CSV table of C-alpha atoms in Angstrom, one decimal:
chain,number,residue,atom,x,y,z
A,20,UNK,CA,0.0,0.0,0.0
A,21,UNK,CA,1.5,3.5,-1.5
A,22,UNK,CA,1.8,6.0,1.7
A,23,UNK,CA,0.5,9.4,1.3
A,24,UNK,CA,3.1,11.8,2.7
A,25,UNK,CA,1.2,15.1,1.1
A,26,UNK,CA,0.9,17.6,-1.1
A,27,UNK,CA,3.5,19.5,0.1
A,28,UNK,CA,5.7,16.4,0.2
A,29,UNK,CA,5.0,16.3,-3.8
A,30,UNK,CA,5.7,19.7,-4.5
A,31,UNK,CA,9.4,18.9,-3.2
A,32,UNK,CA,9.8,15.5,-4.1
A,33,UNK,CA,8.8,16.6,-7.7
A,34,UNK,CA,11.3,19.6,-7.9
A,35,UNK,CA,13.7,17.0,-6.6
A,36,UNK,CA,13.0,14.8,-9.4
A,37,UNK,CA,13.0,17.4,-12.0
A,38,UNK,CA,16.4,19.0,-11.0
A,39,UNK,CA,17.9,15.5,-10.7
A,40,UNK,CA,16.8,14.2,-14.2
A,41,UNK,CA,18.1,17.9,-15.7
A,42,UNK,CA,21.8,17.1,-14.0
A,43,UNK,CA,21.5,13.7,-15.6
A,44,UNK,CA,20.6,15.2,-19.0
A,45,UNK,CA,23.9,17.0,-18.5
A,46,UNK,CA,26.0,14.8,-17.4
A,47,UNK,CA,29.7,15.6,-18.4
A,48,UNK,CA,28.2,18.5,-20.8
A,49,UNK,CA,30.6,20.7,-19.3
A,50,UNK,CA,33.9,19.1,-20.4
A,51,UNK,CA,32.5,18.0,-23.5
A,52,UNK,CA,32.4,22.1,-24.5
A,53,UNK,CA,35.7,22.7,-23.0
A,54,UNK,CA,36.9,19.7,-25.6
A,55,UNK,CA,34.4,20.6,-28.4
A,56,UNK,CA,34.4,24.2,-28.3
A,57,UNK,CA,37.3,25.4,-26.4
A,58,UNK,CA,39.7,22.8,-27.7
A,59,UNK,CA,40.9,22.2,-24.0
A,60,UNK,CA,43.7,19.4,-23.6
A,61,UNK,CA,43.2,16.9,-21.2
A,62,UNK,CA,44.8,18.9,-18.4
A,63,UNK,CA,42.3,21.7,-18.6
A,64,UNK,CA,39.7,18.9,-18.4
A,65,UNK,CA,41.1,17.5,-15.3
A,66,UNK,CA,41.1,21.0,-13.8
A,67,UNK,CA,37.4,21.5,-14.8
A,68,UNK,CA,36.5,18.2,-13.0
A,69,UNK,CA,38.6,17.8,-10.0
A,70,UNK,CA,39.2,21.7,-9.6
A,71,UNK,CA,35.6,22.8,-10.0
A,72,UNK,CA,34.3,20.7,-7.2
A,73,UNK,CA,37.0,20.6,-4.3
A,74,UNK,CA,36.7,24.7,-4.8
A,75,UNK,CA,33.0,24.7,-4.8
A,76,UNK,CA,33.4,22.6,-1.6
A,77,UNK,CA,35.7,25.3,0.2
A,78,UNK,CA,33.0,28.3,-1.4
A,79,UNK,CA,30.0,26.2,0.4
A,80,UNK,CA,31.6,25.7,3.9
A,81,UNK,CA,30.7,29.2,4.9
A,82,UNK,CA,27.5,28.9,3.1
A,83,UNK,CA,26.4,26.0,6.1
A,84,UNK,CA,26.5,28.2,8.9
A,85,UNK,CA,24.6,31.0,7.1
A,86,UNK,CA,22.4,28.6,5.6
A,87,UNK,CA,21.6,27.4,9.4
A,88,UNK,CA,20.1,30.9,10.7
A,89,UNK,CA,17.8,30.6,7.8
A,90,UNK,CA,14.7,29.7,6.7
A,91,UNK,CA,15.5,26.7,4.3
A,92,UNK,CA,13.2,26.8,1.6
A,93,UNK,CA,13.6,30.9,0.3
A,94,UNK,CA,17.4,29.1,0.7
A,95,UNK,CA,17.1,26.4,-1.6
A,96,UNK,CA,15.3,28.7,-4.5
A,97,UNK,CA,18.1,30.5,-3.8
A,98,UNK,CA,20.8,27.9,-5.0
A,99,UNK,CA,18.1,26.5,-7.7
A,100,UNK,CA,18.3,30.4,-9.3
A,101,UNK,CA,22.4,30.8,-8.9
A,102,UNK,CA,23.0,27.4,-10.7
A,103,UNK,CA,20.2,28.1,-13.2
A,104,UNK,CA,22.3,31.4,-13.9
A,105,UNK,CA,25.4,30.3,-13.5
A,106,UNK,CA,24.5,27.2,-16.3
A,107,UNK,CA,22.8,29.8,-18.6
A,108,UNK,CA,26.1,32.0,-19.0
A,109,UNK,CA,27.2,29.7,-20.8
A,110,UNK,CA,25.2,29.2,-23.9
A,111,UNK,CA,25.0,32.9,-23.8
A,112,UNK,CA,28.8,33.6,-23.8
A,113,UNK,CA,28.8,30.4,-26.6
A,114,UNK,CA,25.8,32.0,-28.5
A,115,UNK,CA,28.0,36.0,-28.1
A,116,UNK,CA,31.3,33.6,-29.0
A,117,UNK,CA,32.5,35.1,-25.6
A,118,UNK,CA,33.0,31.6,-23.9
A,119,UNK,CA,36.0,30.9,-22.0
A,120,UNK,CA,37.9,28.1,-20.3
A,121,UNK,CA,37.4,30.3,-17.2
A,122,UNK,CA,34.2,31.1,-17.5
A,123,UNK,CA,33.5,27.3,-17.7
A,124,UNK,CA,35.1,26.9,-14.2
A,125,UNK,CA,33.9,29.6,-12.4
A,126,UNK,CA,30.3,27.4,-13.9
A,127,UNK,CA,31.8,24.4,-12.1
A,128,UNK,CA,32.5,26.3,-8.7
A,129,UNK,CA,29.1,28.0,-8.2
A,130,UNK,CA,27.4,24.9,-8.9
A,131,UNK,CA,29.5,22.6,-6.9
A,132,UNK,CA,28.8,25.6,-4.3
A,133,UNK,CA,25.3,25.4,-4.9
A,134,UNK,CA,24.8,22.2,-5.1
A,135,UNK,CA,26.0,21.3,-1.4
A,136,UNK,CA,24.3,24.3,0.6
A,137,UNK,CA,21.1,23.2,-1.7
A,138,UNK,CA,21.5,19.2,0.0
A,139,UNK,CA,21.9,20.3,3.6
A,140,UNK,CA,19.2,22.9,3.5
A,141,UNK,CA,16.8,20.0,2.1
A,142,UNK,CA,17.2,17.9,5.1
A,143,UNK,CA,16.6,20.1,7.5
A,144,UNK,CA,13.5,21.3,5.0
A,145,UNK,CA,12.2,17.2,4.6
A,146,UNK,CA,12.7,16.9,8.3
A,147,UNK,CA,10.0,19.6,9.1
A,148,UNK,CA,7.9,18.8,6.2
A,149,UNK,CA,7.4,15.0,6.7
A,150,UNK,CA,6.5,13.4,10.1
A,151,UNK,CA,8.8,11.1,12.2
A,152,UNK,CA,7.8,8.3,11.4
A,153,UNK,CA,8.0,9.4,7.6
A,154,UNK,CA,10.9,10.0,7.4
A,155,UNK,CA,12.4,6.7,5.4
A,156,UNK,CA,9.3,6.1,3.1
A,157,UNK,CA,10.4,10.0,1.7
A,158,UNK,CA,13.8,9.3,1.5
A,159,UNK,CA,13.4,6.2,0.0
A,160,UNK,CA,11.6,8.0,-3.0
A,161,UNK,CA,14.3,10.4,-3.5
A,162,UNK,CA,16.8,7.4,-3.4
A,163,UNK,CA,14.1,6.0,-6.1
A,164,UNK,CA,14.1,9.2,-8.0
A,165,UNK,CA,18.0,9.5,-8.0
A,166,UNK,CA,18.7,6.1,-9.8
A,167,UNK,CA,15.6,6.4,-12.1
A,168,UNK,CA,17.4,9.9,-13.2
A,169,UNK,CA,20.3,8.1,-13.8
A,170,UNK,CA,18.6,5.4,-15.8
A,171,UNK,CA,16.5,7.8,-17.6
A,172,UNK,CA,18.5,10.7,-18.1
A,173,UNK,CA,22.1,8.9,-19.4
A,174,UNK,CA,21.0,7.7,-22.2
A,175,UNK,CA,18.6,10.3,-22.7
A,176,UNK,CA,21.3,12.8,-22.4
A,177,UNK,CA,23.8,10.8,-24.5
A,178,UNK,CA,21.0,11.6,-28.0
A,179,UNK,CA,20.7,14.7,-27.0
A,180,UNK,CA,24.1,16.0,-26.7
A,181,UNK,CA,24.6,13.8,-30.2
A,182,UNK,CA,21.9,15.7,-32.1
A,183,UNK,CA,22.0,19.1,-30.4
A,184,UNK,CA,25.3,19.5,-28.8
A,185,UNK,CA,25.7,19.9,-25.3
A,186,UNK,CA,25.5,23.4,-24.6
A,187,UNK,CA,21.7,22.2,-25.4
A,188,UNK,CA,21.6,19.8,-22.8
A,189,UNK,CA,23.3,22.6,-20.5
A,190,UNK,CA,20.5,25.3,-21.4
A,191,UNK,CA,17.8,22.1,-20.4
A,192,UNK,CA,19.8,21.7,-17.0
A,193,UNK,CA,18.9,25.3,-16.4
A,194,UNK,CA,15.4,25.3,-16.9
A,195,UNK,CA,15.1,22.0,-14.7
A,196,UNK,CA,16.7,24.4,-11.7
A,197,UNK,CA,14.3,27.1,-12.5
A,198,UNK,CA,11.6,24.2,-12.9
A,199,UNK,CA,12.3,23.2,-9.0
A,200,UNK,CA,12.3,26.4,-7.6
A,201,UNK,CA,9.2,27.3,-8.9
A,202,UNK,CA,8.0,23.7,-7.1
A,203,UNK,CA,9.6,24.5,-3.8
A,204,UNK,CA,7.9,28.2,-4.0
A,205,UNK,CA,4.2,26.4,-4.9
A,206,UNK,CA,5.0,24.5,-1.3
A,207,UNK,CA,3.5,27.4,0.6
A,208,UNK,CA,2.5,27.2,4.2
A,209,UNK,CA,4.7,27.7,7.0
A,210,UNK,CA,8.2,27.0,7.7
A,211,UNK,CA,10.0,26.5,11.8
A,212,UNK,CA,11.6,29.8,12.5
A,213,UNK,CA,15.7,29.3,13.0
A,214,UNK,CA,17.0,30.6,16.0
A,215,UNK,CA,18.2,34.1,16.2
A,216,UNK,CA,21.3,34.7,15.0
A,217,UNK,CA,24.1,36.1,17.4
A,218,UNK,CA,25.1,39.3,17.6
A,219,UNK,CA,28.5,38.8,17.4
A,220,UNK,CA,30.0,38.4,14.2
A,221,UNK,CA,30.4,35.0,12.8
A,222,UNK,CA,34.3,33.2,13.8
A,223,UNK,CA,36.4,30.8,11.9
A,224,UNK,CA,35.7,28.2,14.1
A,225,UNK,CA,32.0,28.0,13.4
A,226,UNK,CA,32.9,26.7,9.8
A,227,UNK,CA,33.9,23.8,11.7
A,228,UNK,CA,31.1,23.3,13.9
A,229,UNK,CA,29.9,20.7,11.9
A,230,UNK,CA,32.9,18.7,11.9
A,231,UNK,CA,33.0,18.6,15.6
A,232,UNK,CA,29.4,17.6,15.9
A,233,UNK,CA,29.6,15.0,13.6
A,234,UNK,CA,32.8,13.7,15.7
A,235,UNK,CA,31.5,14.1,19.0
A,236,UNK,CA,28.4,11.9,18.3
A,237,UNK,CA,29.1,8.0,19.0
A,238,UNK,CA,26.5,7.4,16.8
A,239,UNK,CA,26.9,9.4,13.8
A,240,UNK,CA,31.0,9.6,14.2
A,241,UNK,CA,31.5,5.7,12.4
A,242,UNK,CA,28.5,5.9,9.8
A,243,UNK,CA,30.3,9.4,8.7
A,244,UNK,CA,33.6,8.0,8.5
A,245,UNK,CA,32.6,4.4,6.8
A,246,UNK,CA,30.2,6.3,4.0
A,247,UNK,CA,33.1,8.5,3.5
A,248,UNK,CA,35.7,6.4,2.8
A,249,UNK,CA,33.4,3.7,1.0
A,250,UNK,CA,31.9,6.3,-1.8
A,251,UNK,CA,35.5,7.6,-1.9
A,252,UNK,CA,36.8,3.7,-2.7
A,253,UNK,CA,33.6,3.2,-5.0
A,254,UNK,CA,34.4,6.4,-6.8
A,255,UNK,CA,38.4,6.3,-7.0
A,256,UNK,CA,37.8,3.5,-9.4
A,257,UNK,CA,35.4,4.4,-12.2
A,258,UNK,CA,38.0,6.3,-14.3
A,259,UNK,CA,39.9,3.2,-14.2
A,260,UNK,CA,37.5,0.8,-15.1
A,261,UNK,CA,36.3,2.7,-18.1
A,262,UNK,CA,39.7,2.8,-19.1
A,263,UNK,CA,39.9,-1.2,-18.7
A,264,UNK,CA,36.8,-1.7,-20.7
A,265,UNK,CA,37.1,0.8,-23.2
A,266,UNK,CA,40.6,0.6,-24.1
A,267,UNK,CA,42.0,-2.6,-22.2
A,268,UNK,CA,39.2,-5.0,-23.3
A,269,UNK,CA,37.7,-3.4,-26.1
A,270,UNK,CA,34.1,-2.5,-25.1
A,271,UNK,CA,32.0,-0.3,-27.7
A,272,UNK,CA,30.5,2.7,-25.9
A,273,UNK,CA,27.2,1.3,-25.7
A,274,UNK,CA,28.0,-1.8,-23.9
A,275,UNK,CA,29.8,0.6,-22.1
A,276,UNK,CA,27.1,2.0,-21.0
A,277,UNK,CA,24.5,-0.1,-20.6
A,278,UNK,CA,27.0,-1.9,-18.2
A,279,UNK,CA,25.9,1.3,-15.8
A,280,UNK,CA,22.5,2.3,-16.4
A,281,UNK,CA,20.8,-1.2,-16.3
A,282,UNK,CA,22.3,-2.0,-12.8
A,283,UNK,CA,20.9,1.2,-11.4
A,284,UNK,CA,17.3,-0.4,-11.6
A,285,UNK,CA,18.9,-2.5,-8.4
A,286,UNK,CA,19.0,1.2,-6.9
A,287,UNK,CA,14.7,0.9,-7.6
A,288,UNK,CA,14.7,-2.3,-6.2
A,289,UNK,CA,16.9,-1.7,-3.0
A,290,UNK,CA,15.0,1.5,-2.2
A,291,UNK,CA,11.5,-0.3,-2.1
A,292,UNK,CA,12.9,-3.0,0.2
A,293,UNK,CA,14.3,-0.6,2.7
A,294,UNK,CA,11.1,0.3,4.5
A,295,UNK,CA,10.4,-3.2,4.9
A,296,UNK,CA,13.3,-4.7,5.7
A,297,UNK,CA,13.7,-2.4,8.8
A,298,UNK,CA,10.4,-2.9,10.2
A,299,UNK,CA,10.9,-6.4,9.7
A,300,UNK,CA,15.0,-6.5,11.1
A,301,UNK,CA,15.1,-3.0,12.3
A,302,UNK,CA,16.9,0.1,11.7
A,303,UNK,CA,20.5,-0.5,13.0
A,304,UNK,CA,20.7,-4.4,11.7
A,305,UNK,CA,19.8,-3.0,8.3
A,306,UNK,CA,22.1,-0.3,8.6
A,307,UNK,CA,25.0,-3.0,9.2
A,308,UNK,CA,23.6,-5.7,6.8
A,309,UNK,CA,23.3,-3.8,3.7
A,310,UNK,CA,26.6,-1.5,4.9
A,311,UNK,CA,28.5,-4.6,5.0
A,312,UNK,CA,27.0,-6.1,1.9
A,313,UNK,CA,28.1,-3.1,-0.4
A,314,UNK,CA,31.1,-3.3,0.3
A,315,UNK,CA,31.5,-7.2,-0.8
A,316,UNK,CA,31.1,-6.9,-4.1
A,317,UNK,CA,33.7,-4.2,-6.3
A,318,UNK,CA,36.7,-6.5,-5.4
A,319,UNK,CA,35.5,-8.6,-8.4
A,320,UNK,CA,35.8,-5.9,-10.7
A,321,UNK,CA,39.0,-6.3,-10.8
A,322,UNK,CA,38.9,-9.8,-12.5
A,323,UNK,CA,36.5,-8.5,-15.3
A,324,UNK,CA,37.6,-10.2,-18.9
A,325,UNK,CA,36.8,-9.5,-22.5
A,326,UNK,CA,33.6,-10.2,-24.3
A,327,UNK,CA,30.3,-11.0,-23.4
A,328,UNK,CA,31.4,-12.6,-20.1
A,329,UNK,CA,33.3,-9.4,-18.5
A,330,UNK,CA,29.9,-7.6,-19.5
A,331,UNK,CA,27.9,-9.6,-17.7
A,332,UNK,CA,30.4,-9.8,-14.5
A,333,UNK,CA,30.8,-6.0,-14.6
A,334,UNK,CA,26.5,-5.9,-14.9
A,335,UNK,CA,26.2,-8.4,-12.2
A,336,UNK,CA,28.4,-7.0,-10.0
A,337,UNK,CA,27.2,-3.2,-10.1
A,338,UNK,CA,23.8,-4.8,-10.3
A,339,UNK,CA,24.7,-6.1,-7.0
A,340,UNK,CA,26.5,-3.0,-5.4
A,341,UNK,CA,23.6,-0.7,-6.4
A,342,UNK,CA,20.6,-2.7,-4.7
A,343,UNK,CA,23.1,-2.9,-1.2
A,344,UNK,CA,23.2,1.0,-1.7
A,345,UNK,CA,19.5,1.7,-2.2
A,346,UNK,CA,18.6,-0.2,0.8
A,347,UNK,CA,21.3,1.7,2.7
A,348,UNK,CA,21.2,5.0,1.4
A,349,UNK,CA,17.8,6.0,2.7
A,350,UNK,CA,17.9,4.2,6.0
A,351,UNK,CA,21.5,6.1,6.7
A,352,UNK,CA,19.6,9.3,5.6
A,353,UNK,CA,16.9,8.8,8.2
A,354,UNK,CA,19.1,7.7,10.9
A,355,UNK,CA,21.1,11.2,10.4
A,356,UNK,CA,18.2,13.5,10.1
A,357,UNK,CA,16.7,11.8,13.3
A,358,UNK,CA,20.6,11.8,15.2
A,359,UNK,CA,20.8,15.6,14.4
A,360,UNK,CA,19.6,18.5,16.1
A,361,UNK,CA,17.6,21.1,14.0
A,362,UNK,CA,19.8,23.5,15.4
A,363,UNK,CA,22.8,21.7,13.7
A,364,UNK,CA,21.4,20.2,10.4
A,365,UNK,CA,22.6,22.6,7.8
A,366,UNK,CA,26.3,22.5,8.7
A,367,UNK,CA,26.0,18.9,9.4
A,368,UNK,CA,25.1,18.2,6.4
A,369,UNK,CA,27.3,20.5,4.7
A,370,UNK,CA,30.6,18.7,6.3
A,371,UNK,CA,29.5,15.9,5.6
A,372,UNK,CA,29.1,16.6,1.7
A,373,UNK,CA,32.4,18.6,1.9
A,374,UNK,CA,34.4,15.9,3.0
A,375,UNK,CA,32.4,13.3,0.9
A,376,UNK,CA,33.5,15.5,-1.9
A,377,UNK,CA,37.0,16.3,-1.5
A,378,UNK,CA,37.8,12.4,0.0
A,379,UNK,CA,36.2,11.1,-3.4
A,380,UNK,CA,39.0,13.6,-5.3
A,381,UNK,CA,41.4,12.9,-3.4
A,382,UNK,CA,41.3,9.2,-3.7
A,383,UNK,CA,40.3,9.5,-7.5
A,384,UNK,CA,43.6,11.4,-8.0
A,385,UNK,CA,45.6,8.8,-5.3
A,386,UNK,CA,44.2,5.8,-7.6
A,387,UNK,CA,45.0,7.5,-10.8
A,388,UNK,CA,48.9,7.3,-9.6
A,389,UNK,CA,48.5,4.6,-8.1
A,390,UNK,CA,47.1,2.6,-11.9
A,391,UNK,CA,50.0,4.0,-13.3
A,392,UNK,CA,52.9,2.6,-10.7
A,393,UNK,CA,51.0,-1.3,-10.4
A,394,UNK,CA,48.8,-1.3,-13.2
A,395,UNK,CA,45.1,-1.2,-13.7
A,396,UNK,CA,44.0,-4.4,-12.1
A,397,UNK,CA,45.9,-4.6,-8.9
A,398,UNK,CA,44.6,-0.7,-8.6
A,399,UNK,CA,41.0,-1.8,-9.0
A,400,UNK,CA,41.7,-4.9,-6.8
A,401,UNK,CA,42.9,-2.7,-3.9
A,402,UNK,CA,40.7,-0.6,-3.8
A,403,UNK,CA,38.3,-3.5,-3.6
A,404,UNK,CA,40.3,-5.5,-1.0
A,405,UNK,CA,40.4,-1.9,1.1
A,406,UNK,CA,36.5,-2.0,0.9
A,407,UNK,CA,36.0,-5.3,2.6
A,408,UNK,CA,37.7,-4.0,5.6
A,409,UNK,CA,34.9,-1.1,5.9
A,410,UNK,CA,32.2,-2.5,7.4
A,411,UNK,CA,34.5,-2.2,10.7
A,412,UNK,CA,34.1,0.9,11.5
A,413,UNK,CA,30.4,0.2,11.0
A,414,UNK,CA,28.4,0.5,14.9
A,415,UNK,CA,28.4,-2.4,16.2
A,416,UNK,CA,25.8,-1.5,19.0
A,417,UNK,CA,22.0,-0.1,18.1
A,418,UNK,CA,21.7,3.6,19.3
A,419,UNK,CA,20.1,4.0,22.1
A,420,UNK,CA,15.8,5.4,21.8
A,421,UNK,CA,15.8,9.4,20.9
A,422,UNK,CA,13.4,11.5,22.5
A,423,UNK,CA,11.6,13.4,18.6
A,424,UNK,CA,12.3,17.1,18.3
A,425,UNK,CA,9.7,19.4,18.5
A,426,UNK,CA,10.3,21.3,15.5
A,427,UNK,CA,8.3,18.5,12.8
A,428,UNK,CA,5.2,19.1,14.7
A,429,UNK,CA,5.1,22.7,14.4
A,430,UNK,CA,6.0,23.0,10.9
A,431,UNK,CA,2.8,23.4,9.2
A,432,UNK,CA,1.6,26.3,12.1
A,433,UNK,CA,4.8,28.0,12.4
A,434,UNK,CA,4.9,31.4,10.6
């Protein structure tokens, strides 16, 4: 039976959905213009990607504590209208034959910005929308909505950017941000007012005021630092296996990709079995189950051979990875917005997808070197012998009960 979480739950989950299948759309469009248009070398295209987001994660960390004395919806159709602008500069400089390499990264920055202080003002924003006990059905969607974007939006993307170019699909990746702020805006209603802010002016310690929290707390403290390092491990090898398939073992681009979008339906299937797999096993064996689980399976990559039979392995394999992280995923979600005060959320969450970012570049960049000295396989196969270890510094213990805070059941009155 399909639960009913409300209109105003629709009204975000469906700006989610459309902002997440624009991004899709656009997937990569930005270096493909640097190459295409700009005739950027492949160091210039490694700047735009690693460059773009690590200082977009630096320009957000400020953003989380004055995010946090906010109101969080006028917040997030705030970010929804500076990466709308900031994405239509650039067929407008292309259109004007003004665009530069720059220009592209200063794109790359402001969204990456955008894109962080947007995520951690959601959470505290689903967290007074959506009651307690709520809480994982919506995130489950969203974890629904994110791998049906990728499915959908890839390949979707792919013919676009073939027909029209991709400064096309970067123009539709704008009008999907203006898209969800006008859904966020037709939310209406009321919103929990943040607590003053102080009178004296903000210090450099408070940009780390997240960090601390998130460090202090026995309960959040291992989850942070075993999600962390697991996306990091998960991510650090993607450039190389593409390399491997492509070039190594001879993979057209289409098997290619239908190697990754077809195992992202396991992200569908995982997200509809986390509701009922913790009511049936509960919350923290669920948490450790499916956390262990996704870390069992990239090792194998690493043995992944030519033909039709490394297609399948590599299928199987992500097939596998992706369910274990859409039952995770959304249960993890839960557990955090439920661990973390209201007071804290926004630069919780914004630490949390700063370091998330800059381990995943820092490892991507660490595995890169590392192909290079040992060689492809033994890279991959590290990195997946280093993920089987993981599920250590998963908790070992439930946490213990949590009295709900208030704010949830004043959101709909407050003015």
């Amino acid at each position: 039976m399909r639960v009913s979480l409300g209109r105003r739950f629709g009204w975000l989950w469906g700006a989610y959905a459309v902002s997440a299948l624009g991004t899709r759309l656009a997937f990569n469009a930005l270096p493909l213009i640097a190459i295409d248009v700009l005739a950027a070398g492949p160091a210039e295209v490694s700047v735009l990607a690693a460059a773009g987001a690590a200082v977009g994660a630096a320009v957000a960390l400020p953003l989380g504590p004055w995010a946090e004395r906010r109101r969080k919806r006028p917040v997030m159709i705030t970010m929804d209208l500076l990466r709308c602008a900031a994405l239509l500069s650039v067929p407008a400089g292309y259109a004007l034959g003004l665009l530069t390499f720059p220009q592209l990264l200063l794109v790359s920055v402001l969204v990456a910005a955008a894109d962080i202080t947007f995520g951690a003002a959601a959470g505290a924003c689903l967290k007074a929308l959506v009651r307690p006990e709520d809480l994982l059905t919506a995130n489950a969607r969203f974890e629904a909505t994110s791998w049906t974007a990728i499915v959908l939006g890839l390949p979707l993307g792919g013919v676009a950017i073939g027909l029209f170019g991709p400064v096309v699909t970067v123009l539709a990746d704008a009008g999907s941000y203006l898209l969800s702020a006008a859904g966020l805006r037709a939310i209406g209603g009321g919103e929990p007012r943040p607590a003053p802010a102080p009178v004296a002016p903000p210090r450099a310690r408070d940009l780390f005021e997240g960090w601390r929290h998130l460090l202090a707390h026995p309960v959040l403290r291992p989850l942070f630092l075993n999600t962390v390092l697991v996306n990091a491990l998960i991510m650090a090898v993607e450039p190389l296996l593409a390399v491997l398939l492509l070039r190594r073992l001879g993979l057209a681009p289409w098997q290619y990709g239908l190697a990754f979008a077809v195992p992202c339906l396991g992200g569908l299937v995982g997200s509809r079995l986390a509701g009922r797999a913790v009511a049936r096993f509960g919350r923290h064996r669920v948490l450790l189950v499916a956390g262990s689980l996704r870390a069992c399976w990239p090792v194998g990559l690493a043995f992944v051979g030519p033909g039709t039979g490394g297609l399948v392995l590599v299928t199987a394999v992500e097939f596998a990875l992706i369910t274990c992280l859409g039952v995770f995923n959304p249960v993890l979600a839960t557990h955090r917005l439920e661990e973390v005060a209201p007071d804290h959320m926004t630069r919780v969450l914004t630490a949390w997808s700063v370091t998330a970012k800059a381990a995943v570049a820092a490892l991507t960049a660490l595995w890169g070197l590392l192909a290079v000295l040992v060689g492809l396989r033994r890279a991959i196969a590290l990195a997946g012998l280093l993920l089987l270890v993981t599920p250590l510094l998963l908790p070992r213990r439930p946490a213990a009960p949590r009295l709900p805070d208030a704010a949830p059941q004043g959101a709909g009155r407050a003015g």
